PDB file of C-alpha atoms in Angstrom:
ATOM      1  CA  MET H 195      22.655 -15.321  62.321  1.00 42.00           C
ATOM      2  CA  ALA H 196      23.285 -11.734  61.767  1.00 45.00           C
ATOM      3  CA  ARG H 197      24.202 -10.725  58.208  1.00 51.00           C
ATOM      4  CA  PRO H 198      27.694  -9.249  57.937  1.00 55.00           C
ATOM      5  CA  ARG H 199      27.705  -5.531  57.477  1.00 66.00           C
ATOM      6  CA  THR H 200      28.012  -4.374  53.893  1.00 74.00           C
ATOM      7  CA  ILE H 201      30.392  -1.650  52.763  1.00 90.00           C
ATOM      8  CA  SER H 202      31.303   0.033  49.658  1.00 95.00           C
ATOM      9  CA  THR H 203      34.550   1.187  48.008  1.00 96.00           C
ATOM     10  CA  GLU H 204      33.546   4.801  48.792  1.00 96.00           C
ATOM     11  CA  ALA H 205      33.208   3.912  52.440  1.00 97.00           C
ATOM     12  CA  ILE H 206      36.731   2.361  52.319  1.00 97.00           C
ATOM     13  CA  LEU H 207      38.152   5.557  50.646  1.00 98.00           C
ATOM     14  CA  GLU H 208      36.412   7.721  53.297  1.00 97.00           C
ATOM     15  CA  ALA H 209      37.915   5.657  56.087  1.00 97.00           C
ATOM     16  CA  GLY H 210      41.438   5.707  54.401  1.00 98.00           C
ATOM     17  CA  LEU H 211      41.359   9.375  53.984  1.00 98.00           C
ATOM     18  CA  ALA H 212      40.394   9.862  57.615  1.00 98.00           C
ATOM     19  CA  LEU H 213      43.321   7.593  58.668  1.00 98.00           C
ATOM     20  CA  GLY H 214      45.853   9.145  56.306  1.00 97.00           C
ATOM     21  CA  LEU H 215      48.428   7.463  54.136  1.00 97.00           C
ATOM     22  CA  ALA H 216      51.004   7.361  57.016  1.00 95.00           C
ATOM     23  CA  ASP H 217      48.740   5.195  59.070  1.00 96.00           C
ATOM     24  CA  LEU H 218      46.926   3.371  56.419  1.00 97.00           C
ATOM     25  CA  SER H 219      46.522  -0.490  56.523  1.00 97.00           C
ATOM     26  CA  VAL H 220      43.742  -3.007  55.649  1.00 97.00           C
ATOM     27  CA  SER H 221      43.444  -3.780  59.381  1.00 97.00           C
ATOM     28  CA  ALA H 222      43.031  -0.075  60.307  1.00 97.00           C
ATOM     29  CA  VAL H 223      40.409   0.559  57.744  1.00 97.00           C
ATOM     30  CA  ALA H 224      38.535  -2.574  58.768  1.00 96.00           C
ATOM     31  CA  GLU H 225      38.596  -1.559  62.441  1.00 96.00           C
ATOM     32  CA  ARG H 226      37.420   1.909  61.584  1.00 96.00           C
ATOM     33  CA  LEU H 227      34.521   0.587  59.584  1.00 96.00           C
ATOM     34  CA  GLY H 228      33.617  -2.143  62.123  1.00 94.00           C
ATOM     35  CA  VAL H 229      34.108  -4.896  59.510  1.00 95.00           C
ATOM     36  CA  THR H 230      36.509  -7.803  58.930  1.00 94.00           C
ATOM     37  CA  ARG H 231      39.511  -7.606  56.741  1.00 95.00           C
ATOM     38  CA  THR H 232      37.772 -10.124  54.561  1.00 94.00           C
ATOM     39  CA  ALA H 233      35.006  -7.452  53.858  1.00 95.00           C
ATOM     40  CA  ILE H 234      37.692  -4.939  52.777  1.00 96.00           C
ATOM     41  CA  TYR H 235      39.373  -7.483  50.471  1.00 95.00           C
ATOM     42  CA  ARG H 236      36.061  -7.871  48.548  1.00 94.00           C
ATOM     43  CA  HIS H 237      36.647  -4.326  47.308  1.00 96.00           C
ATOM     44  CA  VAL H 238      40.420  -3.961  47.313  1.00 96.00           C
ATOM     45  CA  PRO H 239      42.817  -6.923  46.889  1.00 95.00           C
ATOM     46  CA  GLY H 240      45.460  -5.791  49.270  1.00 94.00           C
ATOM     47  CA  ARG H 241      47.524  -2.996  50.747  1.00 94.00           C
ATOM     48  CA  ALA H 242      48.971  -1.730  47.476  1.00 95.00           C
ATOM     49  CA  ALA H 243      45.397  -1.349  46.050  1.00 96.00           C
ATOM     50  CA  LEU H 244      44.270   0.346  49.260  1.00 98.00           C
ATOM     51  CA  GLU H 245      47.144   2.866  49.095  1.00 97.00           C
ATOM     52  CA  THR H 246      46.371   3.453  45.515  1.00 96.00           C
ATOM     53  CA  LEU H 247      42.748   4.112  46.237  1.00 97.00           C
ATOM     54  CA  VAL H 248      43.655   6.784  48.784  1.00 98.00           C
ATOM     55  CA  GLY H 249      46.766   8.184  47.196  1.00 97.00           C
ATOM     56  CA  GLU H 250      45.385   8.620  43.791  1.00 96.00           C
ATOM     57  CA  HIS H 251      42.348  10.373  45.139  1.00 97.00           C
ATOM     58  CA  LEU H 252      44.618  12.772  46.913  1.00 97.00           C
ATOM     59  CA  LEU H 253      46.805  13.358  43.822  1.00 97.00           C
ATOM     60  CA  GLY H 254      43.607  13.823  41.796  1.00 95.00           C
ATOM     61  CA  LEU H 255      42.831  16.962  43.834  1.00 96.00           C
ATOM     62  CA  ALA H 256      46.304  18.279  43.506  1.00 97.00           C
ATOM     63  CA  GLN H 257      46.888  21.259  41.254  1.00 96.00           C
ATOM     64  CA  PRO H 258      50.449  21.791  40.071  1.00 97.00           C
ATOM     65  CA  PRO H 259      51.834  25.283  39.338  1.00 97.00           C
ATOM     66  CA  PRO H 260      50.592  26.475  35.995  1.00 96.00           C
ATOM     67  CA  ASP H 261      53.077  27.339  33.189  1.00 95.00           C
ATOM     68  CA  ARG H 262      53.443  31.092  33.415  1.00 93.00           C
ATOM     69  CA  GLN H 263      55.962  31.094  30.608  1.00 93.00           C
ATOM     70  CA  GLN H 264      58.759  31.850  32.989  1.00 96.00           C
ATOM     71  CA  PRO H 265      62.324  30.519  32.500  1.00 98.00           C
ATOM     72  CA  LEU H 266      62.331  26.753  33.068  1.00 98.00           C
ATOM     73  CA  ASP H 267      64.603  26.952  36.133  1.00 98.00           C
ATOM     74  CA  ALA H 268      62.105  29.305  37.759  1.00 98.00           C
ATOM     75  CA  TYR H 269      59.327  26.869  37.022  1.00 98.00           C
ATOM     76  CA  LEU H 270      61.161  23.875  38.383  1.00 98.00           C
ATOM     77  CA  GLN H 271      61.936  25.700  41.581  1.00 98.00           C
ATOM     78  CA  GLU H 272      58.283  26.719  41.903  1.00 98.00           C
ATOM     79  CA  PHE H 273      57.345  23.127  41.195  1.00 98.00           C
ATOM     80  CA  GLY H 274      59.666  21.763  43.819  1.00 98.00           C
ATOM     81  CA  ARG H 275      58.341  24.149  46.448  1.00 98.00           C
ATOM     82  CA  TRP H 276      54.818  23.147  45.522  1.00 98.00           C
ATOM     83  CA  LEU H 277      55.672  19.411  45.872  1.00 98.00           C
ATOM     84  CA  ARG H 278      57.321  19.933  49.206  1.00 97.00           C
ATOM     85  CA  GLU H 279      54.334  21.878  50.669  1.00 97.00           C
ATOM     86  CA  LEU H 280      51.957  19.195  49.345  1.00 98.00           C
ATOM     87  CA  THR H 281      53.801  16.317  50.755  1.00 97.00           C
ATOM     88  CA  ARG H 282      54.676  17.899  54.028  1.00 96.00           C
ATOM     89  CA  SER H 283      50.992  18.793  54.564  1.00 96.00           C
ATOM     90  CA  THR H 284      49.983  15.125  53.652  1.00 97.00           C
ATOM     91  CA  PRO H 285      51.963  12.633  55.825  1.00 95.00           C
ATOM     92  CA  GLY H 286      52.775   9.503  53.934  1.00 96.00           C
ATOM     93  CA  LEU H 287      52.294  11.027  50.499  1.00 97.00           C
ATOM     94  CA  ALA H 288      56.065  11.406  49.789  1.00 96.00           C
ATOM     95  CA  ASP H 289      56.589   7.645  50.543  1.00 96.00           C
ATOM     96  CA  TYR H 290      53.655   6.877  48.307  1.00 96.00           C
ATOM     97  CA  MET H 291      54.971   8.811  45.415  1.00 96.00           C
ATOM     98  CA  VAL H 292      58.523   7.534  45.713  1.00 95.00           C
ATOM     99  CA  HIS H 293      57.578   3.892  45.840  1.00 93.00           C
ATOM    100  CA  LEU H 294      55.659   3.784  42.611  1.00 91.00           C
ATOM    101  CA  PHE H 295      54.673   6.658  40.509  1.00 92.00           C
ATOM    102  CA  PRO H 296      52.414   7.191  38.508  1.00 93.00           C
ATOM    103  CA  ARG H 297      49.877   4.583  39.601  1.00 90.00           C
ATOM    104  CA  SER H 298      46.915   5.843  37.539  1.00 93.00           C
ATOM    105  CA  PRO H 299      45.942   8.706  35.278  1.00 92.00           C
ATOM    106  CA  ALA H 300      45.185  10.872  38.330  1.00 90.00           C
ATOM    107  CA  SER H 301      48.855  11.053  39.189  1.00 92.00           C
ATOM    108  CA  GLY H 302      50.018  10.538  35.634  1.00 94.00           C
ATOM    109  CA  ARG H 303      48.590  13.901  34.727  1.00 96.00           C
ATOM    110  CA  LEU H 304      51.020  15.609  37.120  1.00 96.00           C
ATOM    111  CA  MET H 305      53.923  13.973  35.384  1.00 96.00           C
ATOM    112  CA  GLU H 306      52.517  14.832  31.986  1.00 97.00           C
ATOM    113  CA  HIS H 307      51.998  18.455  33.024  1.00 97.00           C
ATOM    114  CA  ALA H 308      55.588  18.908  34.238  1.00 97.00           C
ATOM    115  CA  VAL H 309      57.022  17.165  31.172  1.00 98.00           C
ATOM    116  CA  ALA H 310      54.867  19.340  28.784  1.00 98.00           C
ATOM    117  CA  VAL H 311      56.292  22.518  30.451  1.00 98.00           C
ATOM    118  CA  ALA H 312      59.893  21.302  29.917  1.00 98.00           C
ATOM    119  CA  ILE H 313      59.058  20.425  26.326  1.00 98.00           C
ATOM    120  CA  GLY H 314      57.719  23.889  25.949  1.00 97.00           C
ATOM    121  CA  HIS H 315      61.047  25.234  26.646  1.00 97.00           C
ATOM    122  CA  GLY H 316      62.683  23.139  23.882  1.00 96.00           C
ATOM    123  CA  TRP H 317      63.716  19.987  25.567  1.00 96.00           C
ATOM    124  CA  SER H 318      63.061  16.534  23.882  1.00 94.00           C
ATOM    125  CA  PRO H 319      60.606  14.225  25.646  1.00 95.00           C
ATOM    126  CA  PRO H 320      63.418  12.108  27.163  1.00 95.00           C
ATOM    127  CA  ALA H 321      65.303  15.129  28.496  1.00 96.00           C
ATOM    128  CA  ALA H 322      62.146  16.728  29.764  1.00 97.00           C
ATOM    129  CA  LEU H 323      61.200  13.492  31.615  1.00 97.00           C
ATOM    130  CA  TYR H 324      64.689  13.294  33.098  1.00 97.00           C
ATOM    131  CA  ILE H 325      64.637  16.968  34.268  1.00 98.00           C
ATOM    132  CA  THR H 326      61.224  16.833  35.863  1.00 98.00           C
ATOM    133  CA  THR H 327      61.584  13.499  37.533  1.00 97.00           C
ATOM    134  CA  THR H 328      65.047  14.338  38.922  1.00 97.00           C
ATOM    135  CA  VAL H 329      63.730  17.489  40.531  1.00 98.00           C
ATOM    136  CA  ALA H 330      60.568  15.657  41.824  1.00 97.00           C
ATOM    137  CA  ARG H 331      62.471  12.651  43.287  1.00 96.00           C
ATOM    138  CA  SER H 332      65.186  14.930  44.915  1.00 97.00           C
ATOM    139  CA  THR H 333      62.411  16.966  46.464  1.00 97.00           C
ATOM    140  CA  LEU H 334      60.593  13.929  47.761  1.00 97.00           C
ATOM    141  CA  SER H 335      63.773  12.389  49.108  1.00 96.00           C
ATOM    142  CA  LEU H 336      64.513  15.608  51.061  1.00 95.00           C
ATOM    143  CA  VAL H 337      60.984  15.549  52.457  1.00 96.00           C
ATOM    144  CA  ARG H 338      61.336  11.929  53.413  1.00 95.00           C
ATOM    145  CA  ALA H 339      64.624  12.761  55.167  1.00 94.00           C
ATOM    146  CA  GLU H 340      63.082  15.639  57.006  1.00 93.00           C
ATOM    147  CA  VAL H 341      60.111  13.529  58.261  1.00 94.00           C
ATOM    148  CA  GLU H 342      62.246  10.597  59.352  1.00 93.00           C
ATOM    149  CA  THR H 343      64.614  12.852  61.312  1.00 90.00           C
ATOM    150  CA  GLU H 344      61.658  14.508  63.023  1.00 90.00           C
ATOM    151  CA  ALA H 345      60.158  11.035  63.826  1.00 90.00           C
ATOM    152  CA  TYR H 346      63.483   9.767  65.088  1.00 90.00           C
ATOM    153  CA  LEU H 347      63.824  12.716  67.460  1.00 88.00           C
ATOM    154  CA  ARG H 348      60.296  12.361  68.737  1.00 89.00           C
ATOM    155  CA  ASN H 349      60.893   8.648  69.471  1.00 90.00           C
ATOM    156  CA  LEU H 350      63.922   9.645  71.463  1.00 87.00           C
ATOM    157  CA  SER H 351      61.716  11.764  73.632  1.00 85.00           C
ATOM    158  CA  ALA H 352      63.604  12.982  76.595  1.00 87.00           C
ATOM    159  CA  GLU H 353      66.904  11.804  75.120  1.00 89.00           C
ATOM    160  CA  ALA H 354      66.519  14.061  71.986  1.00 86.00           C
ATOM    161  CA  PRO H 355      68.068  17.391  73.463  1.00 88.00           C
ATOM    162  CA  ASP H 356      71.116  15.476  74.710  1.00 91.00           C
ATOM    163  CA  ALA H 357      71.473  13.477  71.390  1.00 90.00           C
ATOM    164  CA  VAL H 358      71.304  16.835  69.343  1.00 89.00           C
ATOM    165  CA  THR H 359      73.772  18.429  71.722  1.00 92.00           C
ATOM    166  CA  ARG H 360      76.299  15.749  71.329  1.00 94.00           C
ATOM    167  CA  THR H 361      76.077  15.973  67.565  1.00 92.00           C
ATOM    168  CA  GLU H 362      76.584  19.758  67.643  1.00 90.00           C
ATOM    169  CA  ASP H 363      79.478  19.399  70.144  1.00 93.00           C
ATOM    170  CA  THR H 364      81.082  16.956  67.846  1.00 95.00           C
ATOM    171  CA  MET H 365      80.859  19.300  64.913  1.00 93.00           C
ATOM    172  CA  ARG H 366      82.470  22.073  67.000  1.00 93.00           C
ATOM    173  CA  THR H 367      85.604  19.811  67.517  1.00 95.00           C
ATOM    174  CA  LEU H 368      86.257  19.626  63.794  1.00 95.00           C
ATOM    175  CA  PRO H 369      88.742  22.370  62.821  1.00 95.00           C
ATOM    176  CA  LEU H 370      87.284  23.110  59.455  1.00 96.00           C
ATOM    177  CA  VAL H 371      83.616  22.418  59.988  1.00 94.00           C
ATOM    178  CA  SER H 372      83.588  24.548  63.216  1.00 94.00           C
ATOM    179  CA  THR H 373      84.585  27.655  61.312  1.00 95.00           C
ATOM    180  CA  ALA H 374      81.560  27.224  59.014  1.00 93.00           C
ATOM    181  CA  ILE H 375      78.961  26.636  61.644  1.00 90.00           C
ATOM    182  CA  PRO H 376      78.238  30.226  62.746  1.00 90.00           C
ATOM    183  CA  PHE H 377      77.233  30.991  59.178  1.00 90.00           C
ATOM    184  CA  PHE H 378      74.473  28.519  59.185  1.00 88.00           C
ATOM    185  CA  GLU H 379      73.161  28.897  62.614  1.00 86.00           C
ATOM    186  CA  GLY H 380      70.841  31.820  61.662  1.00 84.00           C
ATOM    187  CA  ILE H 381      69.580  30.265  58.541  1.00 90.00           C
ATOM    188  CA  ASP H 382      66.206  28.552  58.798  1.00 90.00           C
ATOM    189  CA  GLU H 383      65.096  25.386  57.078  1.00 89.00           C
ATOM    190  CA  GLU H 384      63.198  27.176  54.327  1.00 92.00           C
ATOM    191  CA  ILE H 385      66.233  29.098  53.090  1.00 94.00           C
ATOM    192  CA  ARG H 386      68.250  25.891  53.222  1.00 93.00           C
ATOM    193  CA  PHE H 387      65.622  24.088  51.093  1.00 95.00           C
ATOM    194  CA  GLU H 388      65.791  26.890  48.643  1.00 96.00           C
ATOM    195  CA  TRP H 389      69.526  26.549  48.220  1.00 96.00           C
ATOM    196  CA  TYR H 390      69.096  22.703  47.865  1.00 96.00           C
ATOM    197  CA  LEU H 391      66.428  23.173  45.278  1.00 97.00           C
ATOM    198  CA  ARG H 392      68.319  25.663  43.290  1.00 97.00           C
ATOM    199  CA  ALA H 393      71.437  23.312  43.237  1.00 98.00           C
ATOM    200  CA  ILE H 394      69.283  20.418  42.143  1.00 98.00           C
ATOM    201  CA  VAL H 395      67.639  22.352  39.361  1.00 98.00           C
ATOM    202  CA  ALA H 396      70.923  23.958  38.132  1.00 98.00           C
ATOM    203  CA  GLY H 397      72.756  20.654  38.078  1.00 98.00           C
ATOM    204  CA  THR H 398      69.946  18.807  36.353  1.00 98.00           C
ATOM    205  CA  LEU H 399      69.802  21.403  33.584  1.00 97.00           C
ATOM    206  CA  VAL H 400      73.523  21.101  33.206  1.00 97.00           C
ATOM    207  CA  VAL H 401      73.328  17.400  32.719  1.00 96.00           C
ATOM    208  CA  ALA H 402      70.209  17.200  30.626  1.00 95.00           C
ATOM    209  CA  PRO H 403      72.099  17.904  27.310  1.00 94.00           C
ATOM    210  CA  ASP H 404      73.951  14.664  27.656  1.00 91.00           C
ATOM    211  CA  LEU H 405      70.553  12.924  27.153  1.00 85.00           C
ATOM    212  CA  GLU H 406      70.125  14.801  23.910  1.00 76.00           C
ATOM    213  CA  ASP H 407      73.613  13.477  22.744  1.00 78.00           C
ATOM    214  CA  HIS H 408      72.366   9.913  23.378  1.00 74.00           C
ATOM    215  CA  ALA H 409      69.153  10.340  21.517  1.00 61.00           C
ATOM    216  CA  PRO H 410      68.700   7.677  18.809  1.00 60.00           C
TER     217      PRO H 410
END
């Protein structure tokens, strides 16, 4: 009887990186490596552990924006842009970060770095954590919404143009909304994201002092 093929955690990681977080599963890794799922489970106990193996490797390579001693709102906007670019270029990473974060010191250092920047601007640790996680989660939520909408329209395939047209036509029948539409038609998604991010940062910094009032 032939001996089962032996694999390593490193081989599982390599296969997981090749598949990507969006398509990651124990079965997919096993198929790629030509082994059984049982062979995978000898190294990672389940899907969460497999996701963590791949996700933490990716986040361990990520380099957040350095603290250039600019105003905190400017840093947070730069951080949000960086996080959006990182997660848009790595399918599945936004979901991974939203579900559980941080999962190891590799991702924990990203949180610690952002909190340290906010503390350096005079905020208490609780307020700094609130500020940075609110900006991060809001950015990740927007990325997920963008990705889900794009996937939905792809799945509609030939129906997509008609579906979009119906939505646009409906908006044009609304008396107040229709007067605003021309303003937004020439504005691309990058500019809209900047507005969204500025609003999140500004609102977060307005609310953050309330945390200081509740400090024990």
